[in-house]
Amino acid sequence: MAEPKTVKIGIMSFAHMHAHGYASCLKRLPNVEFVGIADDDPSRAKQMAEQYGVLAFDTYEQMLASDIDAVIVTSENAKHRRHVALAAQSEKHVLCEKPLATTKQDAEAIVEVVRRSKIKFMMAFPCRFHPAFKRLLESVTSGDLGKVLAMKGTNQGQCPGGWFTDLRLAGGGAVIDHTVHLVDLMRVLTKAEPARVYAEVDNRLFGGEFDDTGIITVEFTNKVFATIDSSWSRPKTYPFWGNVNLEVIGTQGVAKMEMFAQKIDLYSDKTGKHTYEYWGDDVNLALIDSFARSVAEDRAVEITGDDGLKALEVALAAYESAKSREPVDLLA
Amino acid sequence: MQRVAVVGAGTMGRTHADAYARMPNAELVAVCDVKIDAAQQLADKYSVRAFADVRSMLSEVDVDLVDICTPTHTHIDYIKAAAAAGKHICCEKPLTRTTGQAMEAVRICEEAGVVLFPAQVLRWFPEFRKMHDLIVSGAVGTPVVARTSRCSAYPRGTDDWFADMKNSGGVALDMIIHDYDWLRWCFGKVKRVYARGLYESNIPLTDYALVTLRFDSGVIAHVEGNWARPGGFVATVEVAGTDGLLSYSSTDAVPLTIELKAKGEEKVGVTVPESPVSQSPYYLELEHLVNCLETGTKPEVSPEDGLEAVRIGEAALKSISTGQPIALA
């Protein structure tokens, strides 16, 4: 069998801290070449390029004019639309950080621009690749749990600060940041679409303009109901950034996934802290490998822009529901 | 000395009877159950009289306190009978099946001048009291978002009465009313309830509910009630505030685990986790009530507390049924 083609990848913006996780994966994957970095902030591009031993481009256009095959877009949420459009113009494939965008219009525009182009576009929902989720999916799909009745998810984290709390750049706070991962996992598990959303959202943890607390209830087209806690409710002293937990209630049993439970408890007098040292699979590695293979082998991506749109719609509906204090119908 | 009659000789009736029998300032004097055999069996254990009819018991035996441990939908009738006879009342949770009944119970007990004590026992569970005390002392700063979870296999009461959802109210009323009361104790008045659940799904011996509560104080609480688990009982709590987070899981709070190798015909051994405390929460709860009656002081749980917990549970059921959030007046 022929060696798969090496896929040359650049990173558009290090605004999102996940860029670091992706960058280290790009360095580790054998079928990928990490070419360079461009950023709204050229000094950050330079600094990061030095750190990872890759090229720093002065502008996105320069990087997109090079011989790279694809880019990872890890800019601020509100800039995804512009950056994806730029990449599409240059026919570079895109792996896009979540959430897809900050508004439905932008999200639909991204899906449309991708549809009109020849590029492959993949949403960065790495949780799908965790072995615990894959096993959970197997268990649900095989019918071991019987008929799925309900789900309970949490994606609670520490407040990331920075532009994540700037409504113009992030499109919201905790709810837009953290709801989408679980909506995506739930869609995969139930093989159904979100139909109705109710949410209680508030900003009382930090008292900023941005929301920091959200309890979101989602009903799916197949009557399965679920809640998602997307709060930035892990304090600074918490031993880890947060969690991705999901419980599935079926007629024949229940399943509980704690995605980051594979950890060592470290108590350090050096740092004065207790930390969880995660040792499970690096989900980013599988995410980027999947993306690179889609590009190299010219096959469909595993997670589409439409998946990103569907997840974003729930987060946006949560804001609408919190405001109106009514459930929001997505299919109306 | 408080003379106590226990009504309902099921699991809870037995638990309460045992507590009174051990209490120095209480005396168990009678047991009543519509199933006279069950009443007789429990009464014989403590050498007291057994009755099938509560009114006969109240006219024949000198009683200070009537402790009602019958299925939920029957509470109101026993409350009426006891109040009419001028007896103080301890009533197992939920206080009644409906808000209307609870309001009536509060009113008639007030008019009769008798104590009505809703047995919200969670307040005497040391872990829940500890968490309450930490929260109100400001240990996590201003509380913002809370999560509670209460999971068990489907309860199998006498004649499987829990399976009659109309009578028991299912998990969203019967089970997580514990958490509604505890959350009210910590965070005050609830203003809005949204819930999804399996109350009307008619899946045999399965119920599940996810309830979101919004409090006047701004706190958002997520309450899970789970009667769909094959495994054992689990309760968890977490409360996040402006200055911290507290979290508790019954699965971690296990100071003793005993593992025994398989014996004889058995293929596998047994593992039993234990969280022993020197005094049962049920004893502490009833001891508090008896002490209050002895000294004429007000119990920590008021009739209104019992009513409000039922009101939240009924709102949750209504929300499950209508799909709409329910505002509480």
XYZ file of C-alpha atoms in Angstrom:
661
model
C 0.000 0.000 0.000
C 1.245 3.447 -0.895
C 2.350 5.709 1.898
C -0.322 8.318 2.483
C 0.561 11.745 1.228
C 1.954 14.105 3.851
C -0.515 16.892 4.550
C 0.986 20.346 4.996
C -0.862 22.363 7.591
C -0.741 25.929 8.904
C -2.429 27.435 11.911
C -4.539 30.580 11.500
C -4.308 32.492 14.783
C -3.254 31.428 18.268
C -6.084 33.380 19.893
C -7.680 30.140 21.112
C -5.528 28.203 23.556
C -6.495 24.948 21.837
C -4.037 26.036 19.131
C -1.279 24.819 21.444
C -2.808 21.385 21.759
C -3.236 21.153 17.992
C 0.292 22.473 17.341
C 1.870 19.791 19.479
C -0.211 17.155 17.696
C 0.911 18.496 14.313
C 4.496 17.986 15.458
C 3.787 14.421 16.575
C 1.734 13.066 13.679
C 3.839 11.278 11.030
C 1.476 12.007 8.125
C 1.417 15.736 8.791
C 3.845 18.570 8.262
C 3.340 21.612 10.468
C 4.398 24.410 8.107
C 3.709 27.659 9.834
C 1.610 30.165 11.671
C -0.147 33.388 10.761
C -1.928 35.582 13.260
C -3.767 38.906 13.550
C -0.951 39.679 15.946
C 2.289 39.199 13.917
C 4.424 39.199 17.051
C 2.386 36.284 18.442
C 2.841 34.464 15.122
C 6.575 34.974 15.405
C 6.760 33.890 19.010
C 4.674 30.760 18.447
C 6.579 29.908 15.274
C 9.797 30.000 17.257
C 8.306 27.875 19.996
C 7.175 25.172 17.559
C 10.062 25.525 15.084
C 7.904 26.468 12.111
C 7.560 29.453 9.756
C 5.959 32.706 10.812
C 3.916 34.366 8.055
C 3.298 38.106 8.152
C -0.259 37.759 6.898
C -2.917 35.068 6.478
C -2.796 35.739 2.731
C 0.918 34.921 2.628
C 0.409 31.663 4.440
C -2.558 30.758 2.245
C -0.503 31.545 -0.885
C 2.132 29.015 0.205
C 2.010 25.322 -0.711
C 0.141 24.259 2.410
C -2.842 21.920 1.948
C -4.882 22.926 4.918
C -5.284 25.231 7.883
C -6.527 24.990 11.428
C -8.624 28.039 12.328
C -8.178 28.835 16.010
C -9.042 32.507 15.959
C -11.676 34.194 18.116
C -15.160 32.782 17.444
C -16.378 35.927 15.678
C -13.498 35.753 13.177
C -14.125 32.180 12.038
C -16.349 33.288 9.146
C -13.743 35.639 7.700
C -10.884 33.204 8.167
C -12.738 30.236 6.709
C -13.738 32.372 3.707
C -10.093 33.363 3.183
C -8.966 29.759 3.325
C -11.737 28.657 0.976
C -10.730 31.331 -1.546
C -7.242 29.859 -1.576
C -8.701 26.336 -1.712
C -7.141 25.301 1.545
C -8.954 22.690 3.613
C -10.087 23.818 7.056
C -10.279 22.317 10.535
C -12.281 24.871 12.498
C -12.307 25.397 16.251
C -15.697 25.312 18.001
C -18.114 27.028 18.236
C -18.540 27.346 14.479
C -19.430 31.043 14.769
C -21.152 33.534 17.052
C -24.368 33.929 15.043
C -26.569 31.680 12.976
C -26.009 33.908 9.920
C -22.244 33.545 10.164
C -22.502 29.817 10.741
C -24.768 29.371 7.725
C -22.463 31.554 5.665
C -19.548 29.277 6.554
C -21.503 26.171 5.590
C -22.474 27.878 2.319
C -18.973 29.057 1.438
C -17.682 25.537 2.037
C -20.476 24.044 -0.064
C -19.595 26.315 -2.985
C -15.892 25.488 -2.723
C -13.906 22.312 -3.220
C -12.392 22.350 0.251
C -12.939 19.892 3.035
C -14.221 21.475 6.204
C -14.152 19.728 9.550
C -15.443 20.882 12.937
C -13.126 20.430 15.882
C -15.294 18.302 18.157
C -12.450 16.158 19.519
C -14.582 14.531 22.241
C -16.048 12.266 19.582
C -12.664 10.560 19.344
C -12.238 9.674 23.007
C -12.159 5.889 23.464
C -14.622 6.169 26.354
C -17.122 7.910 24.087
C -16.547 5.371 21.332
C -17.280 2.564 23.797
C -20.368 4.412 25.035
C -21.561 4.820 21.460
C -20.984 1.107 20.811
C -22.935 0.246 23.908
C -25.848 2.456 22.882
C -25.769 1.355 19.238
C -25.640 -2.341 20.091
C -28.771 -1.943 22.179
C -27.105 -3.005 25.439
C -28.717 -0.085 27.240
C -32.084 -0.688 25.638
C -33.935 2.321 24.335
C -32.288 5.599 25.295
C -34.672 7.685 27.422
C -32.623 10.580 28.733
C -29.121 11.996 29.064
C -27.334 14.238 31.537
C -24.181 16.070 30.557
C -21.756 18.523 32.064
C -18.985 20.508 30.459
C -18.046 22.617 33.430
C -14.794 24.477 33.412
C -12.697 27.253 34.788
C -13.349 30.675 33.297
C -10.802 31.022 30.492
C -10.796 34.838 30.708
C -9.354 36.939 27.874
C -11.485 37.317 24.748
C -13.702 34.404 25.875
C -15.451 36.919 28.109
C -15.732 39.549 25.339
C -19.211 39.216 23.862
C -18.189 40.766 20.520
C -15.430 38.228 19.950
C -16.847 35.168 21.694
C -20.557 35.669 20.959
C -21.386 34.908 24.573
C -19.718 33.404 27.617
C -19.851 29.933 29.112
C -22.963 28.775 27.259
C -21.605 29.332 23.741
C -18.197 28.016 24.789
C -19.286 24.815 26.494
C -22.704 23.728 25.261
C -21.642 22.641 21.790
C -19.393 19.695 22.747
C -22.178 17.881 24.542
C -24.851 18.714 22.000
C -22.599 17.124 19.406
C -22.018 13.971 21.472
C -25.732 13.711 22.223
C -26.648 14.071 18.546
C -24.260 11.237 17.715
C -25.618 9.029 20.489
C -29.319 9.575 19.855
C -29.097 9.878 16.072
C -31.692 12.622 16.420
C -31.770 16.405 16.201
C -32.380 18.935 18.963
C -36.006 20.068 18.741
C -36.600 22.172 21.836
C -34.358 24.117 24.193
C -34.970 25.647 27.616
C -32.256 27.331 29.645
C -31.540 29.171 32.839
C -28.480 31.371 32.255
C -26.807 33.916 34.518
C -23.624 35.871 35.184
C -23.434 35.783 38.962
C -20.150 33.889 39.355
C -18.090 36.756 37.963
C -20.688 39.507 37.618
C -19.417 40.460 34.162
C -21.398 41.195 30.998
C -20.785 37.635 29.901
C -22.767 34.610 31.071
C -20.866 32.233 33.345
C -23.647 29.844 34.370
C -25.997 27.798 32.240
C -28.298 24.836 32.770
C -29.720 23.894 29.387
C -32.476 21.389 28.723
C -32.656 19.893 25.230
C -35.342 17.684 23.807
C -34.536 15.708 20.688
C -36.772 14.798 17.775
C -37.029 11.246 19.142
C -38.350 12.508 22.538
C -35.075 11.853 24.351
C -34.522 14.686 26.833
C -31.244 15.870 28.227
C -29.614 18.585 30.270
C -26.241 20.224 29.796
C -24.416 22.212 32.472
C -22.082 24.539 30.614
C -21.047 26.684 33.565
C -17.605 28.105 34.217
C -18.140 26.885 37.755
C -14.731 25.331 38.466
C -12.880 27.739 40.745
C -9.264 28.744 40.240
C -8.239 26.236 42.901
C -9.868 23.318 41.039
C -7.290 20.620 40.216
C -8.146 20.507 36.477
C -9.584 22.755 33.774
C -12.963 21.082 33.981
C -14.838 18.063 32.740
C -16.827 16.421 29.974
C -19.243 14.038 31.640
C -22.237 12.309 30.111
C -24.754 9.880 31.538
C -27.168 7.895 29.420
C -30.384 6.497 30.858
C -31.760 3.530 28.921
C -34.577 1.100 29.462
C -32.042 -1.668 30.150
C -29.467 0.238 32.129
C -27.510 3.401 32.614
C -24.030 4.443 31.525
C -21.792 7.119 32.903
C -18.852 8.586 31.050
C -16.291 10.827 32.750
C -14.055 11.622 29.810
C -11.092 12.853 31.820
C -11.251 10.421 34.734
C -7.990 8.791 33.639
C -5.871 10.931 35.914
C -3.273 10.910 38.638
C -3.857 13.038 41.719
C -0.769 15.151 42.265
C -0.280 17.106 45.470
C 2.671 19.424 45.075
C 4.291 21.559 47.739
C 6.322 23.034 44.888
C 3.282 24.596 43.254
C 1.138 24.677 46.388
C -1.548 22.920 44.384
C -3.440 19.713 43.960
C -3.739 18.835 40.262
C -5.204 16.055 38.154
C -2.583 14.775 35.741
C -4.512 13.307 32.820
C -2.999 10.213 31.212
C -5.759 9.045 28.876
C -5.775 9.345 25.088
C -5.058 12.755 23.559
C -8.288 13.345 21.671
C -6.747 16.154 19.613
C -4.333 13.693 18.077
C -7.165 11.536 16.743
C -9.070 14.629 15.596
C -6.196 15.973 13.524
C -5.285 12.535 12.246
C -8.858 12.115 11.025
C -8.779 15.523 9.336
C -5.398 14.870 7.717
C -6.557 11.496 6.408
C -9.677 13.046 4.898
C -7.436 15.492 3.063
C -4.784 12.966 2.062
C -7.219 10.275 0.966
C -9.806 12.693 -0.431
C -12.671 11.292 1.572
C -15.482 12.882 3.545
C -14.680 14.470 6.900
C -16.025 12.806 10.035
C -17.516 15.991 11.502
C -19.115 18.529 9.170
C -19.940 22.212 9.254
C -23.561 21.210 9.559
C -22.682 19.395 12.794
C -21.124 22.641 13.983
C -24.227 24.584 12.984
C -26.596 22.167 14.746
C -24.608 22.427 17.975
C -24.375 26.212 17.761
C -28.133 26.504 17.245
C -28.720 24.941 20.661
C -26.371 27.409 22.372
C -28.049 30.338 20.622
C -31.498 28.976 21.482
C -30.369 28.695 25.106
C -29.678 32.426 25.162
C -33.026 33.128 23.552
C -34.850 30.905 26.043
C -33.061 32.437 29.026
C -34.204 35.838 27.838
C -37.809 34.929 27.038
C -38.124 32.399 29.901
C -39.874 30.127 27.415
C -38.763 26.964 25.661
C -37.516 27.626 22.107
C -38.580 25.334 19.279
C -35.757 24.744 16.801
C -37.807 23.070 14.110
C -40.525 25.705 13.924
C -42.764 11.727 77.825
C -44.419 11.715 74.412
C -46.782 8.866 73.676
C -46.482 7.995 70.004
C -48.616 6.023 67.572
C -47.134 5.028 64.236
C -49.507 4.752 61.292
C -48.274 2.580 58.445
C -46.188 -0.490 59.203
C -44.025 -0.488 56.074
C -40.319 0.283 55.829
C -40.618 3.845 57.131
C -43.106 2.907 59.864
C -40.708 0.254 61.125
C -37.805 2.720 61.044
C -39.738 5.337 62.999
C -41.151 2.820 65.485
C -37.651 1.594 66.203
C -36.429 5.162 66.806
C -39.228 5.969 69.266
C -38.734 2.685 71.083
C -35.102 3.621 71.742
C -35.815 7.226 72.727
C -35.799 7.996 76.479
C -38.502 10.692 76.307
C -40.845 8.906 73.898
C -42.972 5.824 74.246
C -44.362 3.863 71.346
C -47.942 3.033 72.358
C -49.686 1.764 69.223
C -49.273 0.805 65.604
C -51.932 1.220 62.963
C -52.071 -0.230 59.472
C -55.007 -1.001 57.217
C -53.359 -4.399 56.922
C -53.927 -5.604 60.454
C -51.377 -8.411 60.113
C -48.638 -5.907 59.334
C -49.767 -3.708 62.222
C -49.878 -6.687 64.581
C -46.432 -7.912 63.576
C -44.818 -4.543 64.252
C -46.870 -3.974 67.418
C -45.849 -7.372 68.802
C -42.194 -6.455 68.436
C -42.675 -3.644 70.940
C -45.551 -5.183 72.896
C -47.994 -2.424 71.987
C -51.533 -2.474 70.608
C -52.292 -2.879 66.896
C -55.154 -1.229 65.020
C -56.465 -1.299 61.471
C -58.485 1.876 61.872
C -56.869 5.141 62.912
C -60.007 6.616 64.496
C -60.502 3.590 66.734
C -56.873 3.852 67.762
C -57.188 7.537 68.584
C -60.303 6.975 70.696
C -58.950 3.932 72.543
C -55.332 4.864 73.187
C -53.923 7.945 74.897
C -51.591 9.412 72.251
C -49.651 12.701 72.046
C -48.079 12.279 68.612
C -49.301 10.494 65.492
C -46.540 9.554 63.069
C -47.847 8.985 59.540
C -45.770 6.630 57.370
C -48.389 5.543 54.862
C -48.390 5.927 51.058
C -48.321 9.608 50.076
C -51.845 9.940 48.689
C -53.337 8.763 51.999
C -51.469 11.295 54.192
C -54.169 13.953 54.083
C -56.834 11.651 55.537
C -54.636 10.636 58.457
C -53.602 14.246 59.054
C -57.279 15.212 59.228
C -58.073 12.389 61.637
C -55.137 13.176 63.922
C -55.747 16.938 63.889
C -59.435 16.405 64.643
C -58.396 14.373 67.691
C -56.039 17.176 68.760
C -52.880 15.130 68.254
C -49.519 16.425 67.131
C -48.446 15.040 63.770
C -45.241 13.819 62.216
C -45.785 13.133 58.523
C -43.395 11.291 56.238
C -42.366 13.173 53.089
C -43.956 14.214 50.766
C -46.326 15.950 53.197
C -49.217 15.251 50.828
C -49.756 14.250 47.226
C -50.941 17.689 46.073
C -50.350 21.335 46.924
C -54.048 21.769 47.654
C -53.935 18.954 50.201
C -50.774 20.396 51.739
C -52.408 23.797 52.130
C -55.393 22.142 53.758
C -53.117 20.167 56.090
C -51.293 23.312 57.177
C -54.566 25.127 57.771
C -56.348 22.440 59.764
C -53.317 21.783 61.972
C -53.026 25.471 62.687
C -56.733 25.667 63.539
C -56.483 22.575 65.722
C -53.449 24.034 67.470
C -51.353 20.920 66.824
C -47.762 20.651 65.618
C -47.406 19.430 62.024
C -43.881 18.196 61.370
C -42.994 17.255 57.778
C -40.345 14.563 58.102
C -37.755 16.042 55.732
C -35.094 13.767 57.112
C -32.316 14.931 54.797
C -31.774 17.879 57.114
C -30.551 15.384 59.740
C -28.171 13.576 57.420
C -24.816 14.787 58.739
C -23.313 15.301 55.265
C -26.269 17.413 54.125
C -26.284 19.388 57.386
C -22.547 19.952 57.023
C -22.962 21.178 53.431
C -25.834 23.443 54.468
C -23.764 24.916 57.288
C -20.773 25.446 54.995
C -22.922 27.153 52.370
C -24.712 29.516 54.757
C -21.400 30.353 56.435
C -20.159 31.605 53.053
C -17.642 28.832 52.415
C -18.140 29.092 48.634
C -18.930 32.809 48.639
C -22.296 33.761 47.198
C -23.885 30.539 45.909
C -24.638 30.628 42.159
C -25.217 27.182 40.717
C -26.025 23.901 42.460
C -26.430 20.343 41.282
C -27.945 17.460 43.196
C -28.479 13.894 42.150
C -30.377 11.110 43.875
C -30.312 7.717 42.219
C -31.564 4.294 43.154
C -33.334 1.328 41.754
C -37.111 1.688 41.565
C -38.525 1.546 45.119
C -40.720 -1.462 45.856
C -43.066 -0.411 48.666
C -45.929 -2.416 50.129
C -48.054 -3.669 47.206
C -45.690 -1.744 44.899
C -47.565 1.465 45.659
C -44.729 3.590 44.268
C -45.449 2.099 40.827
C -48.808 3.872 40.855
C -47.434 7.163 39.629
C -50.653 9.037 40.264
C -50.456 8.110 43.945
C -46.718 8.373 44.521
C -45.917 11.268 42.181
C -42.955 9.295 40.894
C -39.338 10.283 41.263
C -39.927 14.012 40.633
C -42.146 14.265 43.714
C -41.402 11.356 45.990
C -37.643 11.067 45.693
C -36.160 14.448 44.957
C -38.500 16.266 47.325
C -35.582 15.582 49.684
C -33.415 17.798 47.509
C -36.105 20.440 46.947
C -36.355 20.875 50.714
C -32.593 20.864 51.240
C -32.075 23.387 48.432
C -34.796 25.638 49.889
C -33.093 25.350 53.270
C -29.853 26.539 51.665
C -31.063 29.026 49.051
C -34.548 30.179 50.023
C -37.613 30.565 47.876
C -37.974 28.966 44.431
C -39.534 31.168 41.775
C -39.493 29.017 38.644
C -39.458 25.297 37.846
C -38.711 23.551 34.574
C -38.605 19.787 34.307
C -38.461 16.938 31.874
C -39.124 13.401 32.971
C -40.689 10.026 32.403
C -43.671 10.642 34.725
C -46.211 10.050 31.979
C -44.162 7.620 29.896
C -45.621 4.452 31.427
C -42.363 2.539 31.368
C -42.759 -0.134 34.036
C -40.622 0.410 37.136
C -38.598 3.177 35.513
C -38.723 6.851 36.292
C -36.267 9.647 35.703
C -36.468 13.414 35.974
C -34.192 16.388 35.327
C -35.464 19.491 37.088
C -34.127 23.048 36.876
C -35.021 25.387 39.724
C -34.530 29.136 39.718
C -34.520 30.765 43.153
C -35.472 34.325 44.121
C -31.858 34.697 45.263
C -30.720 34.036 41.677
C -29.354 30.564 42.368
C -29.898 28.032 39.583
C -30.206 24.423 40.731
C -30.210 21.257 38.650
C -31.898 18.321 40.372
C -31.661 14.777 39.042
C -33.995 12.042 40.233
C -33.192 8.591 39.021
C -35.269 5.447 39.535
C -33.770 3.797 36.491
C -30.510 2.506 37.913
C -29.765 -1.140 38.277
C -26.994 -0.317 40.750
C -27.242 0.792 44.347
C -28.066 4.145 45.867
C -25.999 7.203 44.934
C -26.432 10.813 46.010
C -24.228 13.657 44.836
C -24.183 17.394 45.451
C -22.123 20.250 44.190
C -22.516 23.954 44.848
C -20.453 26.582 43.052
C -20.254 30.139 44.285
C -18.267 33.290 43.775
C -15.429 32.010 45.970
C -15.386 28.289 45.545
C -16.990 24.949 44.931
C -18.064 22.199 47.282
C -18.810 18.720 46.110
C -19.979 15.510 47.720
C -20.608 12.026 46.458
C -21.970 9.186 48.542
C -19.783 6.834 46.509
C -16.634 8.515 47.835
C -17.753 8.984 51.430
C -17.081 5.374 52.306
C -14.816 4.919 55.320
C -15.257 1.150 55.313
C -15.414 -1.464 52.591
C -15.675 -5.114 53.476
C -14.888 -7.676 50.797
C -15.676 -11.299 51.438
C -14.494 -14.271 49.431
C -17.114 -16.515 47.859
C -18.525 -19.153 50.187
C -19.903 -22.585 49.342
C -21.989 -22.542 46.185
C -21.478 -18.843 45.421
C -19.381 -18.010 42.388
C -18.416 -14.491 43.425
C -17.813 -12.844 46.733
C -19.551 -9.734 47.976
C -18.258 -6.208 48.420
C -20.165 -4.011 50.829
C -19.227 -0.323 51.142
C -20.337 1.238 54.392
C -20.658 4.765 55.709
C -21.543 4.150 59.340
C -22.663 6.945 61.664
C -23.299 6.465 65.366
C -26.862 7.761 65.245
C -29.293 7.271 62.375
C -30.599 10.463 60.740
C -34.127 9.158 61.314
C -33.461 8.922 65.035
C -31.967 12.426 65.125
C -34.911 13.827 63.209
C -37.537 12.279 65.489
C -35.524 13.062 68.605
C -35.589 16.713 67.521
C -39.355 16.585 67.123
C -39.910 14.872 70.470
C -37.625 17.369 72.225
C -39.559 20.237 70.632
C -42.853 18.762 71.824
C -41.430 18.267 75.314
C -40.219 21.854 75.556
C -42.920 23.528 73.485
C -40.478 24.918 70.924
C -40.968 25.058 67.170
C -39.382 22.282 65.124
C -36.743 23.294 62.563
C -38.957 22.110 59.721
C -42.204 24.061 59.579
C -45.512 22.964 58.046
C -44.872 25.572 55.321
C -41.550 23.900 54.497
C -43.431 20.694 53.836
C -46.005 22.564 51.754
C -43.403 24.405 49.672
C -41.519 21.199 48.899
C -44.757 19.633 47.623
C -45.474 22.783 45.621
C -42.101 22.448 43.834
C -42.681 18.752 43.191
C -46.125 19.374 41.784
C -44.759 22.190 39.599
C -42.107 19.783 38.296
C -44.796 17.252 37.387
C -46.844 19.976 35.706
C -43.804 21.140 33.768
C -43.084 17.578 32.645
C -46.661 17.326 31.496
C -46.944 20.704 29.728
C -43.374 21.287 28.602
C -43.560 24.788 30.028
C -41.700 26.452 32.891
C -43.921 26.900 35.938
C -43.735 30.147 37.892
C -44.369 29.804 41.616
C -46.361 32.617 43.177
